[in-house]
């Protein structure tokens, strides 16, 4: 008999909703990816490097030009430089980076704390490594963290805590106070922190991104995870990176060399060159803020309830209890079938579901897509 490592896992909700969107010819505000073309100059740079025959295996840690460009960026933004030979690995996306970090540190039976709602790969990645996910709920309705609850969840078996800022699906962004509270919990323990920051450049309303890299007292225990896909509108490239201190990155690379080993070479060169122009990332908050505001304006007269404007990421959650008392999975299927708009039910981000009657809209879409979707949603 085949024994599954993930007996309770089926096709994830993102694939299901994207398939449903296709089937019903629905506008897809579900899965988190752009429906507009990515930057053409970045495409041209890929072609340039392919033609320069940068087409063989890159070094295991990634091409040095890209590692250096990232170091320049973290120094500029977070006042944190690192050793590009020993403290960074370019990865096939952020999800892989998280999986690899967990695999590097975990032993069977270890506990890892995750804050729910949570990006769904965390739970699976912990279970694939023979660990136990300890679930701590975020506050309702703003998805802020109740640090006392996190503290209460810590046991002698806690190996790591995974945090995510800006947050998917809740769009909450960490403040210095959050990092301070986490520091107090982990100091005098050997708990690692995996900080998922794939939306680092999507922090809205003039706020600044509070990367873990800004906090020297957490450096020794951190794996900071980033992705180019979300911020440069090319999720299909699956390219990201992990930054961690040398002793942790050493173990990380042992795992990495036997799973992916390396990532796509010409795209690494292209991004390295693209990052030379800091405006490419500095203009992202304004770009996404425009989209959030456009969508929320268009949704003003809808039956959906706005509890909190998205502070970061490109997701907006809204309540639908004024419209329907269906559970959220049924509601989103009904929405896709009857009103031709695909969304994601927030319960999908909980191990055991939830009944908060919230849906998540992705606003990384063309303006006309957002307006057309809102027009349909206003009719409900
Ligand atoms: C919080 C979070 N982390 C990581 C990822 C995955 O990033 P990547 O596509 O680079 O694996 C996502 C994608 O939805 C996400 O929402």
CSV table of C-alpha atoms and ligand atoms in Angstrom, one decimal:
chain,number,residue,atom,x,y,z
A,1,UNK,CA,0.0,0.0,0.0
A,2,UNK,CA,1.3,3.5,-0.9
A,3,UNK,CA,1.7,5.7,2.2
A,4,UNK,CA,1.2,9.3,1.3
A,5,UNK,CA,3.4,12.0,2.8
A,6,UNK,CA,0.5,14.4,2.5
A,7,UNK,CA,-2.6,12.2,2.9
A,8,UNK,CA,-5.0,15.1,3.4
A,9,UNK,CA,-3.8,17.2,0.5
A,10,UNK,CA,-5.5,17.5,-2.9
A,11,UNK,CA,-5.2,20.1,-5.7
A,12,UNK,CA,-4.7,23.4,-4.1
A,13,UNK,CA,-7.4,26.1,-4.2
A,14,UNK,CA,-5.4,28.4,-6.4
A,15,UNK,CA,-5.2,25.8,-9.2
A,16,UNK,CA,-8.9,24.9,-8.6
A,17,UNK,CA,-10.1,28.5,-8.9
A,18,UNK,CA,-7.9,29.2,-11.9
A,19,UNK,CA,-9.4,26.2,-13.6
A,20,UNK,CA,-12.9,27.3,-12.7
A,21,UNK,CA,-12.1,30.8,-14.0
A,22,UNK,CA,-11.2,29.2,-17.4
A,23,UNK,CA,-14.1,26.9,-17.4
A,24,UNK,CA,-16.6,29.7,-16.8
A,25,UNK,CA,-14.8,32.3,-18.7
A,26,UNK,CA,-14.6,34.3,-15.5
A,27,UNK,CA,-12.4,37.3,-14.7
A,28,UNK,CA,-9.6,35.9,-12.6
A,29,UNK,CA,-9.0,37.9,-9.4
A,30,UNK,CA,-8.0,34.6,-7.7
A,31,UNK,CA,-4.5,33.4,-8.1
A,32,UNK,CA,-1.8,35.9,-7.4
A,33,UNK,CA,-0.3,36.8,-10.7
A,34,UNK,CA,-0.4,39.7,-13.1
A,35,UNK,CA,-2.6,39.8,-16.2
A,36,UNK,CA,-0.6,42.6,-17.8
A,37,UNK,CA,2.8,42.1,-19.6
A,38,UNK,CA,6.0,42.3,-17.5
A,39,UNK,CA,8.6,44.9,-18.2
A,40,UNK,CA,9.8,44.6,-21.8
A,41,UNK,CA,13.2,45.8,-21.0
A,42,UNK,CA,13.6,42.9,-18.6
A,43,UNK,CA,12.5,40.5,-21.4
A,44,UNK,CA,15.0,42.1,-23.7
A,45,UNK,CA,17.8,41.6,-21.1
A,46,UNK,CA,17.0,37.9,-21.0
A,47,UNK,CA,17.3,37.7,-24.7
A,48,UNK,CA,20.6,39.6,-24.6
A,49,UNK,CA,22.1,37.2,-22.1
A,50,UNK,CA,20.8,34.2,-24.0
A,51,UNK,CA,22.5,35.5,-27.1
A,52,UNK,CA,25.7,36.1,-25.1
A,53,UNK,CA,25.4,32.4,-24.5
A,54,UNK,CA,24.9,32.6,-20.7
A,55,UNK,CA,23.0,29.3,-21.1
A,56,UNK,CA,24.9,26.8,-19.0
A,57,UNK,CA,24.6,25.9,-15.3
A,58,UNK,CA,25.0,28.9,-13.0
A,59,UNK,CA,27.0,28.5,-9.8
A,60,UNK,CA,25.1,26.7,-7.1
A,61,UNK,CA,24.5,29.9,-5.1
A,62,UNK,CA,23.5,31.9,-8.2
A,63,UNK,CA,25.4,34.2,-10.5
A,64,UNK,CA,27.7,36.5,-8.6
A,65,UNK,CA,26.4,39.6,-10.4
A,66,UNK,CA,22.9,38.9,-9.1
A,67,UNK,CA,24.1,38.2,-5.6
A,68,UNK,CA,26.0,41.5,-5.6
A,69,UNK,CA,23.0,43.4,-7.0
A,70,UNK,CA,20.8,42.0,-4.2
A,71,UNK,CA,23.4,42.9,-1.6
A,72,UNK,CA,23.4,46.5,-3.0
A,73,UNK,CA,19.7,46.6,-2.7
A,74,UNK,CA,19.5,45.2,0.9
A,75,UNK,CA,22.2,47.6,1.9
A,76,UNK,CA,20.3,50.5,0.4
A,77,UNK,CA,16.9,49.5,1.7
A,78,UNK,CA,17.5,47.7,4.9
A,79,UNK,CA,21.0,48.9,5.9
A,80,UNK,CA,22.1,45.3,5.8
A,81,UNK,CA,25.0,44.0,3.7
A,82,UNK,CA,26.0,40.3,3.7
A,83,UNK,CA,28.7,38.1,2.4
A,84,UNK,CA,27.6,37.3,-1.1
A,85,UNK,CA,29.8,34.2,-1.2
A,86,UNK,CA,28.4,32.5,1.9
A,87,UNK,CA,25.1,34.1,2.9
A,88,UNK,CA,22.8,34.0,-0.1
A,89,UNK,CA,21.4,31.4,-2.5
A,90,UNK,CA,19.3,32.2,-5.6
A,91,UNK,CA,16.4,29.8,-5.7
A,92,UNK,CA,13.6,28.6,-8.0
A,93,UNK,CA,11.1,30.9,-6.2
A,94,UNK,CA,10.2,31.7,-2.7
A,95,UNK,CA,8.2,28.5,-2.0
A,96,UNK,CA,11.3,26.5,-2.7
A,97,UNK,CA,13.4,28.8,-0.6
A,98,UNK,CA,11.1,28.1,2.4
A,99,UNK,CA,11.0,24.4,1.8
A,100,UNK,CA,14.8,24.2,1.6
A,101,UNK,CA,15.2,26.2,4.9
A,102,UNK,CA,12.8,23.9,6.7
A,103,UNK,CA,14.5,20.8,5.3
A,104,UNK,CA,17.9,22.2,6.4
A,105,UNK,CA,16.8,22.7,10.0
A,106,UNK,CA,14.1,20.2,10.8
A,107,UNK,CA,14.2,16.8,12.4
A,108,UNK,CA,11.2,14.5,12.6
A,109,UNK,CA,8.8,15.6,15.4
A,110,UNK,CA,10.0,19.2,15.4
A,111,UNK,CA,7.3,21.8,15.8
A,112,UNK,CA,7.1,24.9,13.6
A,113,UNK,CA,4.7,27.7,14.5
A,114,UNK,CA,2.7,29.3,11.7
A,115,UNK,CA,0.3,32.1,11.9
A,116,UNK,CA,-3.1,31.5,10.3
A,117,UNK,CA,-4.3,32.4,7.7
A,118,UNK,CA,-1.1,31.3,6.1
A,119,UNK,CA,0.3,30.7,2.6
A,120,UNK,CA,-0.6,27.1,2.1
A,121,UNK,CA,2.8,25.7,1.3
A,122,UNK,CA,4.1,26.2,4.9
A,123,UNK,CA,1.9,23.5,6.3
A,124,UNK,CA,2.7,21.0,3.6
A,125,UNK,CA,6.4,21.8,3.8
A,126,UNK,CA,6.5,21.2,7.5
A,127,UNK,CA,4.6,17.9,7.2
A,128,UNK,CA,6.8,16.7,4.3
A,129,UNK,CA,9.7,17.1,6.7
A,130,UNK,CA,8.0,15.0,9.4
A,131,UNK,CA,7.3,18.0,11.6
A,132,UNK,CA,4.2,19.3,13.3
A,133,UNK,CA,2.7,22.6,12.4
A,134,UNK,CA,1.5,24.6,15.5
A,135,UNK,CA,-1.2,26.9,14.4
A,136,UNK,CA,-1.7,30.4,15.9
A,137,UNK,CA,-4.6,32.5,14.7
A,138,UNK,CA,-4.0,36.1,13.6
A,139,UNK,CA,-6.3,38.8,15.0
A,140,UNK,CA,-9.6,39.4,13.3
A,141,UNK,CA,-10.2,41.5,11.2
A,142,UNK,CA,-6.9,43.2,10.6
A,143,UNK,CA,-4.6,40.0,10.6
A,144,UNK,CA,-2.2,41.6,13.1
A,145,UNK,CA,-0.3,39.2,15.4
A,146,UNK,CA,-1.3,38.4,18.9
A,147,UNK,CA,2.3,37.8,20.3
A,148,UNK,CA,1.0,36.5,23.6
A,149,UNK,CA,-0.6,33.6,21.6
A,150,UNK,CA,2.7,33.0,19.8
A,151,UNK,CA,4.5,33.0,23.1
A,152,UNK,CA,2.1,30.5,24.5
A,153,UNK,CA,2.6,28.2,21.5
A,154,UNK,CA,6.3,27.9,22.1
A,155,UNK,CA,7.4,24.5,23.5
A,156,UNK,CA,10.8,22.7,24.0
A,157,UNK,CA,10.1,21.2,20.5
A,158,UNK,CA,9.7,24.5,18.7
A,159,UNK,CA,12.3,24.6,15.9
A,160,UNK,CA,11.1,27.6,14.0
A,161,UNK,CA,8.5,30.3,13.6
A,162,UNK,CA,7.4,31.3,10.0
A,163,UNK,CA,6.3,34.9,9.6
A,164,UNK,CA,5.1,36.7,6.5
A,165,UNK,CA,5.2,40.4,5.9
A,166,UNK,CA,3.5,41.8,3.8
A,167,UNK,CA,1.0,39.1,4.5
A,168,UNK,CA,-0.9,36.9,2.1
A,169,UNK,CA,-3.9,36.8,2.3
A,170,UNK,CA,-4.3,39.4,5.1
A,171,UNK,CA,-2.1,42.2,3.7
A,172,UNK,CA,-0.9,43.1,7.2
A,173,UNK,CA,2.6,44.6,7.4
A,174,UNK,CA,4.9,44.2,10.3
A,175,UNK,CA,5.8,47.2,12.4
A,176,UNK,CA,9.0,47.5,14.5
A,177,UNK,CA,6.9,46.6,17.5
A,178,UNK,CA,6.1,43.2,15.9
A,179,UNK,CA,9.8,42.4,15.5
A,180,UNK,CA,10.5,43.6,19.0
A,181,UNK,CA,7.8,41.2,20.4
A,182,UNK,CA,9.2,38.4,18.3
A,183,UNK,CA,12.7,39.1,19.5
A,184,UNK,CA,11.6,38.9,23.1
A,185,UNK,CA,10.0,35.5,22.5
A,186,UNK,CA,13.0,33.9,20.8
A,187,UNK,CA,15.8,35.4,22.7
A,188,UNK,CA,17.5,32.8,24.9
A,189,UNK,CA,16.0,30.0,22.7
A,190,UNK,CA,17.4,28.3,19.6
A,191,UNK,CA,14.3,29.0,17.6
A,192,UNK,CA,14.9,29.9,13.9
A,193,UNK,CA,12.8,32.5,12.1
A,194,UNK,CA,11.8,32.0,8.5
A,195,UNK,CA,10.7,35.4,7.2
A,196,UNK,CA,8.7,35.3,4.0
A,197,UNK,CA,9.1,38.7,2.4
A,198,UNK,CA,8.1,37.9,-1.2
A,199,UNK,CA,5.9,41.0,-1.3
A,200,UNK,CA,8.7,43.3,0.1
A,201,UNK,CA,8.2,46.0,-2.6
A,202,UNK,CA,4.4,46.1,-2.2
A,203,UNK,CA,4.1,48.2,0.9
A,204,UNK,CA,1.4,50.9,0.5
A,205,UNK,CA,0.4,54.3,1.9
A,206,UNK,CA,3.9,55.5,2.4
A,207,UNK,CA,4.8,52.8,4.9
A,208,UNK,CA,8.2,51.1,4.8
A,209,UNK,CA,8.9,47.4,4.6
A,210,UNK,CA,10.1,46.1,7.9
A,211,UNK,CA,12.5,43.3,6.7
A,212,UNK,CA,13.9,41.0,9.3
A,213,UNK,CA,17.2,42.1,7.8
A,214,UNK,CA,16.8,45.5,9.6
A,215,UNK,CA,17.0,43.7,13.0
A,216,UNK,CA,20.6,42.7,13.8
A,217,UNK,CA,19.5,40.8,17.0
A,218,UNK,CA,17.6,38.4,14.8
A,219,UNK,CA,20.2,37.9,12.1
A,220,UNK,CA,21.9,34.8,13.7
A,221,UNK,CA,18.7,32.8,13.5
A,222,UNK,CA,17.1,34.1,10.3
A,223,UNK,CA,16.3,32.8,6.8
A,224,UNK,CA,15.0,35.8,4.9
A,225,UNK,CA,13.0,34.7,1.8
A,226,UNK,CA,12.3,36.8,-1.3
A,227,UNK,CA,10.9,36.3,-4.8
A,228,UNK,CA,11.2,38.3,-8.0
A,229,UNK,CA,8.0,36.8,-9.4
A,230,UNK,CA,5.6,38.8,-7.3
A,231,UNK,CA,7.3,42.1,-7.6
A,232,UNK,CA,8.5,42.1,-11.2
A,233,UNK,CA,5.2,40.6,-12.5
A,234,UNK,CA,6.8,37.4,-13.8
A,235,UNK,CA,5.6,34.7,-11.4
A,236,UNK,CA,6.2,32.2,-14.1
A,237,UNK,CA,9.9,32.7,-13.9
A,238,UNK,CA,10.0,31.1,-10.4
A,239,UNK,CA,13.1,32.9,-9.3
A,240,UNK,CA,13.8,34.1,-5.7
A,241,UNK,CA,16.4,33.9,-3.1
A,242,UNK,CA,17.2,33.2,0.5
A,243,UNK,CA,19.6,35.2,2.7
A,244,UNK,CA,20.9,33.7,6.0
A,245,UNK,CA,24.0,33.8,8.1
A,246,UNK,CA,26.9,31.7,6.9
A,247,UNK,CA,26.5,28.8,9.3
A,248,UNK,CA,22.8,28.4,8.4
A,249,UNK,CA,23.4,29.0,4.7
A,250,UNK,CA,26.1,26.3,4.7
A,251,UNK,CA,23.5,23.7,5.7
A,252,UNK,CA,20.9,25.2,3.4
A,253,UNK,CA,23.2,24.8,0.4
A,254,UNK,CA,23.8,21.1,1.3
A,255,UNK,CA,20.1,20.6,0.7
A,256,UNK,CA,19.9,22.9,-2.3
A,257,UNK,CA,22.7,21.2,-4.2
A,258,UNK,CA,20.8,17.9,-4.2
A,259,UNK,CA,17.3,19.3,-5.2
A,260,UNK,CA,17.5,22.2,-7.6
A,261,UNK,CA,21.3,22.7,-7.5
A,262,UNK,CA,20.9,25.9,-9.5
A,263,UNK,CA,18.5,28.2,-11.3
A,264,UNK,CA,18.0,29.4,-14.8
A,265,UNK,CA,21.1,31.3,-15.9
A,266,UNK,CA,20.0,34.0,-18.4
A,267,UNK,CA,17.2,35.3,-16.2
A,268,UNK,CA,19.7,35.7,-13.3
A,269,UNK,CA,21.9,37.9,-15.5
A,270,UNK,CA,19.0,39.8,-16.7
A,271,UNK,CA,17.7,40.6,-13.2
A,272,UNK,CA,21.2,41.5,-12.1
A,273,UNK,CA,21.3,44.2,-14.8
A,274,UNK,CA,17.7,45.3,-14.3
A,275,UNK,CA,18.3,45.9,-10.5
A,276,UNK,CA,21.0,48.5,-11.4
A,277,UNK,CA,18.1,50.9,-12.0
A,278,UNK,CA,16.6,51.2,-8.5
A,279,UNK,CA,13.5,52.9,-9.9
A,280,UNK,CA,12.4,49.6,-11.1
A,281,UNK,CA,11.6,48.6,-7.5
A,282,UNK,CA,11.2,52.0,-5.9
A,283,UNK,CA,8.1,52.8,-8.1
A,284,UNK,CA,6.3,49.5,-7.3
A,285,UNK,CA,4.4,50.8,-4.2
A,286,UNK,CA,2.8,53.6,-6.3
A,287,UNK,CA,2.0,51.2,-9.1
A,288,UNK,CA,0.1,48.9,-6.8
A,289,UNK,CA,-1.5,51.5,-4.6
A,290,UNK,CA,-3.1,52.9,-7.8
A,291,UNK,CA,-4.5,49.5,-8.5
A,292,UNK,CA,-5.8,48.9,-4.9
A,293,UNK,CA,-7.5,52.3,-4.8
A,294,UNK,CA,-9.0,51.9,-8.3
A,295,UNK,CA,-10.5,48.6,-7.2
A,296,UNK,CA,-11.7,49.8,-3.9
A,297,UNK,CA,-13.3,52.9,-5.4
A,298,UNK,CA,-15.1,50.7,-7.9
A,299,UNK,CA,-16.3,48.4,-5.1
A,300,UNK,CA,-17.7,51.2,-2.9
A,301,UNK,CA,-21.3,50.5,-3.8
A,302,UNK,CA,-21.0,46.8,-3.7
A,303,UNK,CA,-22.4,44.5,-1.1
A,304,UNK,CA,-18.9,43.5,0.1
A,305,UNK,CA,-17.7,44.9,3.4
A,306,UNK,CA,-14.3,46.5,3.6
A,307,UNK,CA,-12.8,46.0,7.1
A,308,UNK,CA,-9.3,47.2,6.3
A,309,UNK,CA,-7.6,48.6,3.2
A,310,UNK,CA,-4.7,46.3,2.1
A,311,UNK,CA,-1.6,47.7,3.7
A,312,UNK,CA,0.8,45.5,1.7
A,313,UNK,CA,0.9,42.7,-0.9
A,314,UNK,CA,-1.5,42.8,-3.9
A,315,UNK,CA,-4.4,41.2,-2.1
A,316,UNK,CA,-7.5,42.8,-0.7
A,317,UNK,CA,-9.8,40.8,1.5
A,318,UNK,CA,-13.5,41.7,1.9
A,319,UNK,CA,-16.5,40.3,3.8
A,320,UNK,CA,-19.6,39.0,2.0
A,321,UNK,CA,-21.9,38.3,5.0
A,322,UNK,CA,-24.2,41.0,3.8
A,323,UNK,CA,-24.7,39.1,0.5
A,324,UNK,CA,-24.8,35.4,1.5
A,325,UNK,CA,-24.5,33.0,4.4
A,326,UNK,CA,-22.9,30.3,2.3
A,327,UNK,CA,-19.5,29.0,3.4
A,328,UNK,CA,-16.7,30.8,1.6
A,329,UNK,CA,-15.7,27.9,-0.7
A,330,UNK,CA,-19.3,27.6,-1.9
A,331,UNK,CA,-19.6,31.3,-2.2
A,332,UNK,CA,-16.5,31.6,-4.4
A,333,UNK,CA,-17.7,28.8,-6.7
A,334,UNK,CA,-21.1,30.5,-7.0
A,335,UNK,CA,-19.4,33.8,-7.7
A,336,UNK,CA,-17.3,32.3,-10.5
A,337,UNK,CA,-20.3,30.4,-12.0
A,338,UNK,CA,-23.0,33.0,-11.7
A,339,UNK,CA,-21.1,36.3,-11.8
A,340,UNK,CA,-18.0,35.2,-13.7
A,341,UNK,CA,-15.4,36.5,-11.2
A,342,UNK,CA,-12.9,34.1,-9.7
A,343,UNK,CA,-11.7,34.8,-6.2
A,344,UNK,CA,-10.1,32.9,-3.3
A,345,UNK,CA,-11.9,31.8,-0.1
A,346,UNK,CA,-9.9,32.9,2.9
A,347,UNK,CA,-10.7,29.6,4.7
A,348,UNK,CA,-8.2,27.9,2.2
A,349,UNK,CA,-5.4,29.5,4.2
A,350,UNK,CA,-6.3,27.6,7.4
A,351,UNK,CA,-5.5,24.0,8.1
A,352,UNK,CA,-9.0,23.3,9.4
A,353,UNK,CA,-10.9,26.0,7.5
A,354,UNK,CA,-12.6,29.0,9.0
A,355,UNK,CA,-15.9,30.6,8.9
A,356,UNK,CA,-15.1,34.3,8.6
A,357,UNK,CA,-17.0,34.9,5.4
A,358,UNK,CA,-14.1,36.5,3.7
A,359,UNK,CA,-12.8,36.4,0.1
A,360,UNK,CA,-9.5,37.5,-1.3
A,361,UNK,CA,-9.2,39.6,-4.4
A,362,UNK,CA,-5.9,39.9,-6.3
A,363,UNK,CA,-5.5,43.4,-7.6
A,364,UNK,CA,-2.3,42.8,-9.7
A,365,UNK,CA,-4.5,43.1,-12.7
A,366,UNK,CA,-5.0,45.6,-15.6
A,367,UNK,CA,-7.1,48.6,-14.6
A,368,UNK,CA,-9.8,47.5,-17.1
A,369,UNK,CA,-9.8,44.0,-15.5
A,370,UNK,CA,-10.4,45.4,-12.1
A,371,UNK,CA,-13.1,47.8,-13.3
A,372,UNK,CA,-14.9,45.0,-15.2
A,373,UNK,CA,-14.7,42.7,-12.2
A,374,UNK,CA,-16.0,45.3,-9.9
A,375,UNK,CA,-18.9,46.1,-12.2
A,376,UNK,CA,-19.9,42.4,-12.1
A,377,UNK,CA,-19.5,42.3,-8.3
A,378,UNK,CA,-21.6,45.4,-7.8
A,379,UNK,CA,-24.5,43.5,-9.4
A,380,UNK,CA,-24.7,40.9,-6.6
B,1,LIG,C1,3.3,34.5,1.1
B,1,LIG,C2,3.9,33.9,-0.1
B,1,LIG,N1,5.1,33.3,-0.1
B,1,LIG,C3,5.7,32.7,-1.2
B,1,LIG,C4,5.0,32.7,-2.4
B,1,LIG,C5,5.5,32.0,-3.5
B,1,LIG,O1,6.5,32.7,-4.2
B,1,LIG,P1,7.2,31.9,-5.5
B,1,LIG,O2,6.2,32.0,-6.6
B,1,LIG,O3,8.4,32.8,-5.7
B,1,LIG,O4,7.5,30.5,-5.1
B,1,LIG,C6,3.7,33.2,-2.4
B,1,LIG,C7,2.9,33.1,-3.7
B,1,LIG,O5,1.7,33.1,-3.7
B,1,LIG,C8,3.1,33.8,-1.3
B,1,LIG,O6,1.9,34.4,-1.4
